[in-house]
Tab-separated table of C-alpha atoms in Angstrom:
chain	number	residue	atom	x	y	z
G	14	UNK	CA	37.550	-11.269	-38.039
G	15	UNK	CA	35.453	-9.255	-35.589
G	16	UNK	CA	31.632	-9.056	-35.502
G	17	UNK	CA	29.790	-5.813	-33.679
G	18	UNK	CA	26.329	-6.325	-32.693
G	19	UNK	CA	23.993	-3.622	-32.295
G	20	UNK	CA	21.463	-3.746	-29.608
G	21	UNK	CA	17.743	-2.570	-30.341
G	22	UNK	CA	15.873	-0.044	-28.557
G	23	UNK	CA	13.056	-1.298	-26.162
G	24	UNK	CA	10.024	-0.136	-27.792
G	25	UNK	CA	8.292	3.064	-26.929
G	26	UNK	CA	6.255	2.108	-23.511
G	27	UNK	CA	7.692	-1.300	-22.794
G	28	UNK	CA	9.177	-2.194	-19.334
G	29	UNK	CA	12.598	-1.745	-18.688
G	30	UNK	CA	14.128	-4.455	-18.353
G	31	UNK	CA	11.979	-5.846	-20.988
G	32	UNK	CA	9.521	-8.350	-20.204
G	33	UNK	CA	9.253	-7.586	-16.743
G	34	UNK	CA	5.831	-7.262	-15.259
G	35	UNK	CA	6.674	-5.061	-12.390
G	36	UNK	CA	9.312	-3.104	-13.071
G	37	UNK	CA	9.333	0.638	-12.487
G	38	UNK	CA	10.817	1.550	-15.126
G	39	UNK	CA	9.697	2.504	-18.965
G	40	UNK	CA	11.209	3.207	-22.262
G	41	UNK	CA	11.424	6.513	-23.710
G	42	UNK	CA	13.596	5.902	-26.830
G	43	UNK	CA	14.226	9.442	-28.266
G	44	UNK	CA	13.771	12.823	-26.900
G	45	UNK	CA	10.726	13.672	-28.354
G	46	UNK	CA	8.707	11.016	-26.826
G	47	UNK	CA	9.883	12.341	-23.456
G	48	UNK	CA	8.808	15.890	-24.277
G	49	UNK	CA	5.375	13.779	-25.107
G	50	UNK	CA	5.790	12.044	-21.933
G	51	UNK	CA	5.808	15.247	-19.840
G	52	UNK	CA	3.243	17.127	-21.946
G	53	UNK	CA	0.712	14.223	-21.710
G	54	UNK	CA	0.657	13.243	-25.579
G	55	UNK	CA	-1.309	10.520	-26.396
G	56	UNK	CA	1.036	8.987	-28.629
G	57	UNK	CA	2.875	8.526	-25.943
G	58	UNK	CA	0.938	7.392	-22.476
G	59	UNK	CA	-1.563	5.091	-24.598
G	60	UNK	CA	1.682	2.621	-25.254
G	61	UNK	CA	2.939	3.049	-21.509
G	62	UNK	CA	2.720	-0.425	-19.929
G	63	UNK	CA	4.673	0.827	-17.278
G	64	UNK	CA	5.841	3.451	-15.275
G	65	UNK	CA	7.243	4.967	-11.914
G	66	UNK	CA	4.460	3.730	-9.616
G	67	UNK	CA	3.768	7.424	-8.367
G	68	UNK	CA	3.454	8.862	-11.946
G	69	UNK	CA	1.892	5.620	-13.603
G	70	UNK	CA	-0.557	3.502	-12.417
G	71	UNK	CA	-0.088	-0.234	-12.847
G	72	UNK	CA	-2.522	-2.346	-15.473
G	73	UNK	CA	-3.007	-4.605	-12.601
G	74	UNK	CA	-4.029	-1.909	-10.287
G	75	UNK	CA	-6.403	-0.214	-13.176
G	76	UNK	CA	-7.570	-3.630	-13.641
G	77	UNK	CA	-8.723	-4.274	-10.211
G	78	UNK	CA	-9.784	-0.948	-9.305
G	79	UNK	CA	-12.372	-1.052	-12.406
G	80	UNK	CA	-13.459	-4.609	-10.927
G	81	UNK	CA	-14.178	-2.433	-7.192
G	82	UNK	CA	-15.596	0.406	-9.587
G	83	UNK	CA	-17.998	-1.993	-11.254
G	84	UNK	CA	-18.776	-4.205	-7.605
G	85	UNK	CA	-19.375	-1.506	-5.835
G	86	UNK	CA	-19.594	2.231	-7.080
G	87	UNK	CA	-22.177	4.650	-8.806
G	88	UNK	CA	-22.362	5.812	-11.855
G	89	UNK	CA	-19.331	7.992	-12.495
G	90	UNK	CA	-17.785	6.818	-9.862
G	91	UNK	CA	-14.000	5.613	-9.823
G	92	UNK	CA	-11.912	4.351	-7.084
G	93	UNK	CA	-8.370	4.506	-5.492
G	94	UNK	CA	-7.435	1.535	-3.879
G	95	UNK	CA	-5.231	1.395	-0.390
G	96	UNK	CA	-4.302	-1.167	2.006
G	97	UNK	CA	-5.534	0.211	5.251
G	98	UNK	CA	-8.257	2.117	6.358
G	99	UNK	CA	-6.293	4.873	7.790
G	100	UNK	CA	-4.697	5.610	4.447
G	101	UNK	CA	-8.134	5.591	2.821
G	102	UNK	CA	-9.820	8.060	5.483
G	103	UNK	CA	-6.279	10.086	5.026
G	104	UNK	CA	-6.874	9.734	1.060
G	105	UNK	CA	-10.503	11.392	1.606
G	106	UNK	CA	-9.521	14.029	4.254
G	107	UNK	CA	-6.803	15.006	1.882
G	108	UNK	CA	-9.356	15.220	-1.123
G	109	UNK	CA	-12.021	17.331	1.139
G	110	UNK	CA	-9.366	19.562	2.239
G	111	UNK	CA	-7.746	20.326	-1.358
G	112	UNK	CA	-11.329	20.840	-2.649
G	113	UNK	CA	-12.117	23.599	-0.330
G	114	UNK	CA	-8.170	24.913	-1.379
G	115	UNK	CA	-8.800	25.129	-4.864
G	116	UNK	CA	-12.198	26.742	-4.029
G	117	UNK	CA	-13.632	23.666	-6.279
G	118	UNK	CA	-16.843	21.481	-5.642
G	119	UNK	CA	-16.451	19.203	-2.550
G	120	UNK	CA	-16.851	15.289	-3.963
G	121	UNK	CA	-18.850	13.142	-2.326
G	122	UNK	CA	-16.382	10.636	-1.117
G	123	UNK	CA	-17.262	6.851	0.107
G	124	UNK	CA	-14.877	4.434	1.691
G	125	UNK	CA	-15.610	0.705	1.245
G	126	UNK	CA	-13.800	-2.020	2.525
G	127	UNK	CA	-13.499	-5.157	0.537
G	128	UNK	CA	-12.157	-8.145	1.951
G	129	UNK	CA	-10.285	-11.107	-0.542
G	130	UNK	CA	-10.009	-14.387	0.571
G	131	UNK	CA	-8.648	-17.111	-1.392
G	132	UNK	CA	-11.570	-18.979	-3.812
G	133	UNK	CA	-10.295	-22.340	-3.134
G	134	UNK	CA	-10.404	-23.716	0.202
G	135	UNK	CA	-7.383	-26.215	-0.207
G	136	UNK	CA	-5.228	-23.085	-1.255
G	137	UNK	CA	-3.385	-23.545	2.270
G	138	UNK	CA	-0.961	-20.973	1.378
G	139	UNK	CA	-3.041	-18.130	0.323
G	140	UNK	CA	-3.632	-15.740	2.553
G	141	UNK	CA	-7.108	-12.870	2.530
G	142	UNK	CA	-6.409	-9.577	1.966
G	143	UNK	CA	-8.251	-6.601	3.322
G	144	UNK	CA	-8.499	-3.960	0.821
G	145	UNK	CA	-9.600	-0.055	1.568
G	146	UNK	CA	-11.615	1.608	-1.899
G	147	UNK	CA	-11.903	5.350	-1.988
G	148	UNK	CA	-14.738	5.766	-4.304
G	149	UNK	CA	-15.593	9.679	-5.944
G	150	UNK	CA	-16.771	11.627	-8.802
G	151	UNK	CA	-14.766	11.071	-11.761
G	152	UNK	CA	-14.102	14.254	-12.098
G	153	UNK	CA	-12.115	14.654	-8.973
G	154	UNK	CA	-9.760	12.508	-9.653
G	155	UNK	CA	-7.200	14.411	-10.178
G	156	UNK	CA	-7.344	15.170	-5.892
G	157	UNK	CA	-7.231	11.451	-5.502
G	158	UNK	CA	-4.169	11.374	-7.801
G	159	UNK	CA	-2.111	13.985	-5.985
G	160	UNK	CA	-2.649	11.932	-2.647
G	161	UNK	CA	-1.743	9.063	-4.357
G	162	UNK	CA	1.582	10.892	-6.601
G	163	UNK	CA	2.692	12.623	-3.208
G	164	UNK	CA	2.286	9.709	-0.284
G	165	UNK	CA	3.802	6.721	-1.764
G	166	UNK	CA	1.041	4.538	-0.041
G	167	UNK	CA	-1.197	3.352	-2.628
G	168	UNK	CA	-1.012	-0.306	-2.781
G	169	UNK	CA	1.486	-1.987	-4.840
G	170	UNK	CA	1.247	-3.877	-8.408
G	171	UNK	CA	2.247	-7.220	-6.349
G	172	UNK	CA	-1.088	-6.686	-4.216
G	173	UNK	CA	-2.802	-5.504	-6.738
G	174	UNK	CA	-2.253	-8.800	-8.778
G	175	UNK	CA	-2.424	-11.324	-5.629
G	176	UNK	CA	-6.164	-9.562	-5.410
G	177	UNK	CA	-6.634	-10.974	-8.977
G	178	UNK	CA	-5.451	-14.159	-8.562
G	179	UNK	CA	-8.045	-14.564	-5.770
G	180	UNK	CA	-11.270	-12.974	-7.817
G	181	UNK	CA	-12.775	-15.878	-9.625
G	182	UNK	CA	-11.969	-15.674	-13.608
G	183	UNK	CA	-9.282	-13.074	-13.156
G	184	UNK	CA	-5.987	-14.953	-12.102
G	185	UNK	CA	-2.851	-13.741	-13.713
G	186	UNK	CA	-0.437	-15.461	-16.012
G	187	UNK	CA	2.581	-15.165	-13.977
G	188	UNK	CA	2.224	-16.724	-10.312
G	189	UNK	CA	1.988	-14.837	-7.491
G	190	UNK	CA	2.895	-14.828	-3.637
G	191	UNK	CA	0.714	-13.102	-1.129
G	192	UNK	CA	2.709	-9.820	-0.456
G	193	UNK	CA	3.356	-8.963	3.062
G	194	UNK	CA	1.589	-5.568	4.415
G	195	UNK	CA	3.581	-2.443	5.534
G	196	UNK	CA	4.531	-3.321	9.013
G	197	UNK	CA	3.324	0.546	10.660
G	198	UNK	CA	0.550	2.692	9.424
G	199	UNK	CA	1.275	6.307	8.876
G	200	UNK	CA	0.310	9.265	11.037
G	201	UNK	CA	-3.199	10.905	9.737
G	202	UNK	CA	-2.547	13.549	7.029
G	203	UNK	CA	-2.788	17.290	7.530
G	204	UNK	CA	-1.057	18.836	4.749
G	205	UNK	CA	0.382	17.950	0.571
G	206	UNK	CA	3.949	19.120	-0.291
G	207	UNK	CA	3.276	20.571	-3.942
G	208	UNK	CA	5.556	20.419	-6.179
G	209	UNK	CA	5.398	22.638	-9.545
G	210	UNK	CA	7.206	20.040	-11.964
G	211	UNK	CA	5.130	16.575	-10.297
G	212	UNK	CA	1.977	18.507	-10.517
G	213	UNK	CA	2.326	17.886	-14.313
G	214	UNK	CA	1.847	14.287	-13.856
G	215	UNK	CA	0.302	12.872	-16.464
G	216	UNK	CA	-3.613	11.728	-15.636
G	217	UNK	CA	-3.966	8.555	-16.172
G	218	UNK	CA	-7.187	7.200	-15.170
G	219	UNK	CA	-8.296	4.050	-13.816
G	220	UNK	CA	-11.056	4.358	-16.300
G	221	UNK	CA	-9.520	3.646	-19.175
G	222	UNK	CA	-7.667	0.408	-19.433
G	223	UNK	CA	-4.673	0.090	-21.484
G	224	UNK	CA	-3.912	-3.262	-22.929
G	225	UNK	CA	-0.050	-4.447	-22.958
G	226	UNK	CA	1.330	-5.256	-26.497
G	227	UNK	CA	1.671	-8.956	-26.703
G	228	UNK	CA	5.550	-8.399	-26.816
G	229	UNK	CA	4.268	-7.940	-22.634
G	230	UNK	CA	3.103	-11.766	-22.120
G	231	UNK	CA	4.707	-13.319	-19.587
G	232	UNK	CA	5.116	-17.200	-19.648
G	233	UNK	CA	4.993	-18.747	-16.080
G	234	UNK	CA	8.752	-19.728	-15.402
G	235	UNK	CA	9.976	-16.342	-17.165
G	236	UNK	CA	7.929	-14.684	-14.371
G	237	UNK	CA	8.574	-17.018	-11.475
G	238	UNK	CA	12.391	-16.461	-12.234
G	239	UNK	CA	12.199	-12.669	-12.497
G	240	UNK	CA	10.763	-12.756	-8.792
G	241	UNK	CA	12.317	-15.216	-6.994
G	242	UNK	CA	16.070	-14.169	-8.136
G	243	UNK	CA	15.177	-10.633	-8.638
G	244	UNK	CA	12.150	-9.736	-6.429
G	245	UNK	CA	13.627	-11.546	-3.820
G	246	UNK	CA	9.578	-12.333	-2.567
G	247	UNK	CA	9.474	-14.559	0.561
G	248	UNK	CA	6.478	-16.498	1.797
G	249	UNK	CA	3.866	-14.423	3.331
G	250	UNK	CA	4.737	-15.968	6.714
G	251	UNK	CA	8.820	-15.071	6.905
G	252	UNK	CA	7.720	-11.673	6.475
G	253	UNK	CA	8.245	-10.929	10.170
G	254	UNK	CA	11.533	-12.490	10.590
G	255	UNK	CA	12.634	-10.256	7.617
G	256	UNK	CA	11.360	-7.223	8.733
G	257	UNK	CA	13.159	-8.007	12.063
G	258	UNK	CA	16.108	-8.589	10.487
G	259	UNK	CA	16.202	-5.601	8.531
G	260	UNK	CA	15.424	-3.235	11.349
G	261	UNK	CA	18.508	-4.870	13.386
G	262	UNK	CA	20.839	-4.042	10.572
G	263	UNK	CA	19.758	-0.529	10.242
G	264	UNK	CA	20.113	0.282	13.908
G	265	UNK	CA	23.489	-1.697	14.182
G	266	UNK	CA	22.472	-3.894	16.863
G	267	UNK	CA	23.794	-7.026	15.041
G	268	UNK	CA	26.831	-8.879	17.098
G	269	UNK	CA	27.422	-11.494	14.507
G	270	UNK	CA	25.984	-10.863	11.233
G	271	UNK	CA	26.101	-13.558	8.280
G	272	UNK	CA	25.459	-11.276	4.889
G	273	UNK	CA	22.438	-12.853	3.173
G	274	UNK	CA	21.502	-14.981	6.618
G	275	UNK	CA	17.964	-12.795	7.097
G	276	UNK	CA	16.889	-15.468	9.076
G	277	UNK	CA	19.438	-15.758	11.484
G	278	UNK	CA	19.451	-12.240	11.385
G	279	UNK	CA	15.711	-11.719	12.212
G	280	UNK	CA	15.457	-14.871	14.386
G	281	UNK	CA	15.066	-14.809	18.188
G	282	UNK	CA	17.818	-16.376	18.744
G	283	UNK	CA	20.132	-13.886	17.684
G	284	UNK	CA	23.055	-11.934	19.501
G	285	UNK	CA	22.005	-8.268	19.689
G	286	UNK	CA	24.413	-5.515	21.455
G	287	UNK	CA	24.546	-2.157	21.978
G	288	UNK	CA	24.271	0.005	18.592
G	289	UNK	CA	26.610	0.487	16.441
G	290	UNK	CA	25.645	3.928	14.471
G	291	UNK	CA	26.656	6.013	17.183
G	292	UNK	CA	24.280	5.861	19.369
G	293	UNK	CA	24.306	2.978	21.852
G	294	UNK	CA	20.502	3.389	22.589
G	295	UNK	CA	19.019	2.943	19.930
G	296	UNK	CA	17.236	-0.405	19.147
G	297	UNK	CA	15.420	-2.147	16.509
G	298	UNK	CA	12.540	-0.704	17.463
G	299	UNK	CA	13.040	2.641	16.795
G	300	UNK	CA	13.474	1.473	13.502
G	301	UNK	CA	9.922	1.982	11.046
G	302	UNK	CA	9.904	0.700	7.964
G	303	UNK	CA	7.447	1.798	5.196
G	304	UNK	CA	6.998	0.118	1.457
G	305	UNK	CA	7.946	3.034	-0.359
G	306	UNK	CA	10.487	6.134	-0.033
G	307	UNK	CA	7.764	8.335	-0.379
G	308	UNK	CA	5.430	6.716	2.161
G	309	UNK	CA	8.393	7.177	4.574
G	310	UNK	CA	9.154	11.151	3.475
G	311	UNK	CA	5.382	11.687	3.734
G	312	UNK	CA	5.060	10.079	7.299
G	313	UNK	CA	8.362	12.156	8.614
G	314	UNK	CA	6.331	15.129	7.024
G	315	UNK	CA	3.094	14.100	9.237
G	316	UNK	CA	5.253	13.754	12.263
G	317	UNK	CA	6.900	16.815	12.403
G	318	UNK	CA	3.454	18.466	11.681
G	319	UNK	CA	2.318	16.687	14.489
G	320	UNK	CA	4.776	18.154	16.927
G	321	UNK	CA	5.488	21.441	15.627
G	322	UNK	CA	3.540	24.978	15.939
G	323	UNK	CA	1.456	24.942	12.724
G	324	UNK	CA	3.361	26.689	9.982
G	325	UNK	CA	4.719	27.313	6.490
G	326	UNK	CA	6.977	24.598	5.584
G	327	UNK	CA	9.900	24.316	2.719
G	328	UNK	CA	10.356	20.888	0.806
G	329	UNK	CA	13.454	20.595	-1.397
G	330	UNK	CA	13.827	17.653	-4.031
């Protein structure tokens, strides 16, 4: 006797996996809600509760950018939140600049920097966090979204809910570790590589919250599982030795490596030769690492900008 068991669809909007608060992923059962998807239909982006980070912005990021909005902006006002200053004065430069482009009016933009430190003093392991709002005209958001779609360095649903967990009255469910910053800020920005099909993005404000079906509540040890065997999140404080480590493997400069062993592999005490990629030079420190693909295509971009006669310049996909 055999038994076949049909699996369900993941609702229209839900994570993929299911259940998973920070996944990047989001179903799209049938073919008609992804010709919604692209075209912006309401039936579909009003269920999203997630999303490719560059496409969708996450809940918790809405969530605590309304909180900045609220704290510290005008009326119609909204805000774009980044982890350094030099992304946020990139964020406006890029916004002025497309503006005068698109022969549109050119926003008023403020910066304001809003620092997070942890409510409770005995909180030993918490950690502040300095946080860079880009504040403008609602109706120019759609600049700040094409900085944000086409850089890759807006900050990152993990930050965004850390931030929360800090703001009296607005801790999360699921617990959280302070994330580690990018290790190398990006070179100022001069120019946007457009893109016909991204520019359809679908606008998603920070103005309008969504709320996650309650299929979307996360118990405690469901979340703590999902990111300590999946995330892989470290303490705050081992974030150097794992940075270390992983620059050392990606310039080959490893003697003995242990797979797994990131600290041994980031510690100081480890053997370190000449390279092994093929060129014998190069070192761990000509290694950059950036959180996001994106961020590190955008910063290559800036470079090369930066060295080269100013120009036309081709991106393929």
């Amino acid at each position: 006797m055999s038994a076949s068991v049909v699996s369900q669809p993941i609702a229209l909007g839900s994570s993929v996996p299911a259940l998973t608060a920070h996944a990047i992923s989001v179903s799209l059962p049938t073919w008609e809600d992804n010709v919604g998807y692209e075209e912006g239909d309401k039936r579909v982006v009003d269920k999203m509760v997630s999303g490719y980070p560059r496409f969708f912005i996450h809940l918790s990021i809405r969530k605590l950018a309304r909180i900045c909005e609220q704290k510290f902006g005008l009326p119609g006002e909204q805000a774009m939140l980044f982890p350094t200053r030099k992304i946020a004065d990139s964020c406006r430069t890029f916004m002025l600049h497309r503006a005068v482009e698109q022969g549109v009016t050119v926003p008023n933009i403020r910066l304001v920097q809003f620092f997070i430190s942890p409510e409770s003093p005995s909180a030993s392991t918490a950690t502040g966090v300095e946080l860079q709002i880009v504040l403008f005209p609602e109706d120019a958001f759609p600049l700040a979204k094409q900085f944000w779609q086409h850089t890759g360095l807006g900050i990152s649903s993990r930050l965004a809910e850390y931030c929360l967990s800090q703001l009296p009255g607005e801790a999360p469910k699921s617990p959280v570790a302070a994330p580690a910053s990018s290790s190398r800020p990006p070179p100022p920005t001069k120019r946007s590589a457009t893109n016909r099909h991204y520019a359809k993005a679908v606008n998603l404000s920070c103005a309008t919250p969504i709320q996650p079906p309650a299929s979307e509540d996360f118990n405690v040890d469901h979340a703590a599982y999902l990111e300590e065997r999946y995330g892989r999140n470290l303490p705050v404080e081992q974030a150097a030795i794992a940075k270390r480590a992983m620059r050392r493997r990606i310039a080959g400069t490893l003697v003995k490596e242990t797979p797994g062993d990131w600290a041994a592999a980031g510690g100081h005490d480890a053997e370190l030769g000449p390279s092994t990629r093929g060129v014998s030079e190069v070192s761990e420190d000509d290694v950059f690492l950036y959180p996001t693909g994106m961020s590190a295509i955008w910063s290559a971009h800036q470079l090369a900008l930066g060295v080269m006669p100013s120009a036309k310049s081709i991106c393929f996909g």
